[in-house]
Amino acid sequence: MDIALLGGTGDIGEGLALRWAQDTDHTVVVGSRDSEKATRRADDYGTLLGERGVEHNVVGMGNEAATARADVVVLSVPPEYAISTVETVSDGLTSDDVLVSPAVSMDRDGAGFHATPPEDGSVAQAIAAVAPEDVPVVGAFQSLAAGALSDLDTELRTDTVVTGDDPEATALVRSLADAIEGLRALEGGPLAVTALVESVTPLLINLAMNNEGMHDLGVRFQ
Amino acid sequence: MDIALLGGTGDIGEGLALRWAQDTDHTVVVGSRDSEKATRRADDYGTLLGERGVEHNVVGMGNEAATARADVVVLSVPPEYAISTVETVSDGLTSDDVLVSPAVSMDRDGAGFHATPPEDGSVAQAIAAVAPEDVPVVGAFQSLAAGALSDLDTELRTDTVVTGDDPEATALVRSLADAIEGLRALEGGPLAVTALVESVTPLLINLAMNNEGMHDLGVRFQ
């Protein structure tokens, strides 16, 4: 299977690219608005994985080409670009693809971070509103700590909550999440409850800010 | 120290009463609108603890008397009664007391549970808006699984996020939370970010509904 990480040169995109390349046989397609940057980063990831003796399939290309090629497309772009990125790559999406939203909308004031969900209820629902109607949208990977994810020496022990309205699509994303060692996928329900999942990320940042020794936090439900 | 659990005959109130009675030397004051019910339940808790060989200080009385007596007052009433309960007991609160809000506001539809914060932003902030101005309000204990908490045979391994604007009051509540074995208190920031904490509870219920074998869930940040 081919997994595209649009914005795969950024924080969470880098981590997911490295983990999937290390822990699965899937082809990881690093996407960027700038195809040269995508190729360069894919090479960097390949070098890093090679040095660790990991066989891997990582390629880089522009976001549109990455989307056209991939079966699963993860919108790991900065949240403010999530909607415009979907609009840009829409032509490359088919009903066999799955669009994954790890983005959260948040803001900071003197008290700390707050969730600022869009009018649709959540970023995932806002993305579903602009994506082609027959392309299932799945919420996942919002609360992963980017630093821990990107550092392959860090053993993960964290959960991700997967939400969506298409059972096959959510099952596929759950299986891709579970394929990353130390990551456990939980079924969160329909896309309409994704706001609750997107709220966890600002909470994690507030906890890291307010508790000494806590950083790069994830969440575990038990 | 005297800790009052208003609505201490209900789910979370029962669990906190039993745990504090077991794990600390504080006096636990079980409060209820019906003082006879409060006394009866306090006796039940005492019997249960006695059978386990636990020395304890548990007494029962009406919510107003419990508030007047206690140093820390936990509003473990059903969320829809939180505001009216504060109004009822206000006369018994002084600036040396701490008012603790474990309540969350949520609703259910076909998709699952959703957070439905009041206009003030969170239940804790709504309580602060009606409480006497000089009484610090602290958010805590929202995401504890009532079943696990009440069952003293269950070893806890869960977190609670404490929020509030008065550093002394939040430190006191953190220390009371940490005094319960297996419960870890984390500092969440000012009361203005409590909505994020209150959102975790409906998420936990959705996860329990959608994942086989998961029930009585708590959360751990790591």
GROMACS .gro file of N, CA and C in nm, chain B residues 1 3 21 23 30 36 46 48 56 62 75 84 93 107-108 119 132 142-143 154 165 173 187 198 221:
model
   75
  223MET      N    1  -0.794   1.759   5.834
  223MET     CA    2  -0.875   1.839   5.742
  223MET      C    3  -1.009   1.770   5.717
  225ILE      N    4  -1.310   1.707   5.454
  225ILE     CA    5  -1.345   1.714   5.312
  225ILE      C    6  -1.492   1.677   5.297
  243ALA      N    7  -1.113   0.815   5.274
  243ALA     CA    8  -1.126   0.754   5.407
  243ALA      C    9  -1.022   0.645   5.425
  245ASP      N   10  -0.723   0.610   5.242
  245ASP     CA   11  -0.583   0.645   5.215
  245ASP      C   12  -0.532   0.765   5.293
  252VAL      N   13  -1.983   1.310   5.419
  252VAL     CA   14  -2.073   1.277   5.310
  252VAL      C   15  -2.194   1.368   5.318
  258GLU      N   16  -3.069   1.243   5.628
  258GLU     CA   17  -3.080   1.103   5.674
  258GLU      C   18  -3.013   1.008   5.577
  268GLY      N   19  -1.869   0.334   5.625
  268GLY     CA   20  -1.795   0.298   5.746
  268GLY      C   21  -1.793   0.146   5.765
  270LEU      N   22  -1.829  -0.085   5.533
  270LEU     CA   23  -1.745  -0.143   5.427
  270LEU      C   24  -1.597  -0.128   5.462
  278HIS      N   25  -1.107   0.480   5.995
  278HIS     CA   26  -1.161   0.584   5.909
  278HIS      C   27  -1.242   0.685   5.989
  284GLY      N   28  -2.650   1.686   5.603
  284GLY     CA   29  -2.705   1.760   5.490
  284GLY      C   30  -2.597   1.843   5.422
  297LEU      N   31  -1.805   1.928   4.477
  297LEU     CA   32  -1.941   1.931   4.422
  297LEU      C   33  -1.969   1.806   4.340
  306SER      N   34  -2.719   2.502   4.127
  306SER     CA   35  -2.818   2.525   4.233
  306SER      C   36  -2.763   2.480   4.369
  315LEU      N   37  -1.977   2.883   5.297
  315LEU     CA   38  -1.843   2.890   5.239
  315LEU      C   39  -1.771   3.015   5.287
  329ASP      N   40  -2.380   1.568   2.641
  329ASP     CA   41  -2.507   1.532   2.581
  329ASP      C   42  -2.480   1.413   2.488
  330ARG      N   43  -2.587   1.342   2.456
  330ARG     CA   44  -2.569   1.226   2.370
  330ARG      C   45  -2.661   1.238   2.249
  341GLU      N   46  -2.207   2.856   2.878
  341GLU     CA   47  -2.157   2.980   2.817
  341GLU      C   48  -2.031   3.032   2.883
  354PRO      N   49  -1.935   3.257   4.602
  354PRO     CA   50  -1.888   3.383   4.662
  354PRO      C   51  -1.751   3.418   4.605
  364GLN      N   52  -1.259   1.510   3.712
  364GLN     CA   53  -1.364   1.492   3.611
  364GLN      C   54  -1.358   1.357   3.542
  365SER      N   55  -1.235   1.308   3.517
  365SER     CA   56  -1.224   1.192   3.428
  365SER      C   57  -1.198   1.062   3.502
  376THR      N   58  -0.977  -0.245   4.328
  376THR     CA   59  -0.916  -0.203   4.201
  376THR      C   60  -0.798  -0.111   4.230
  387ASP      N   61  -0.730   2.921   3.957
  387ASP     CA   62  -0.661   3.049   3.952
  387ASP      C   63  -0.590   3.084   4.081
  395VAL      N   64  -0.558   2.089   4.645
  395VAL     CA   65  -0.636   1.984   4.578
  395VAL      C   66  -0.544   1.882   4.512
  409GLU      N   67  -0.094   1.950   3.710
  409GLU     CA   68  -0.137   2.089   3.707
  409GLU      C   69  -0.177   2.125   3.564
  420GLU      N   70  -1.275   1.896   3.090
  420GLU     CA   71  -1.414   1.847   3.095
  420GLU      C   72  -1.451   1.770   2.966
  443PHE      N   73  -0.143   1.050   3.118
  443PHE     CA   74  -0.063   1.132   3.027
  443PHE      C   75   0.083   1.092   3.043
   0.00000   0.00000   0.00000
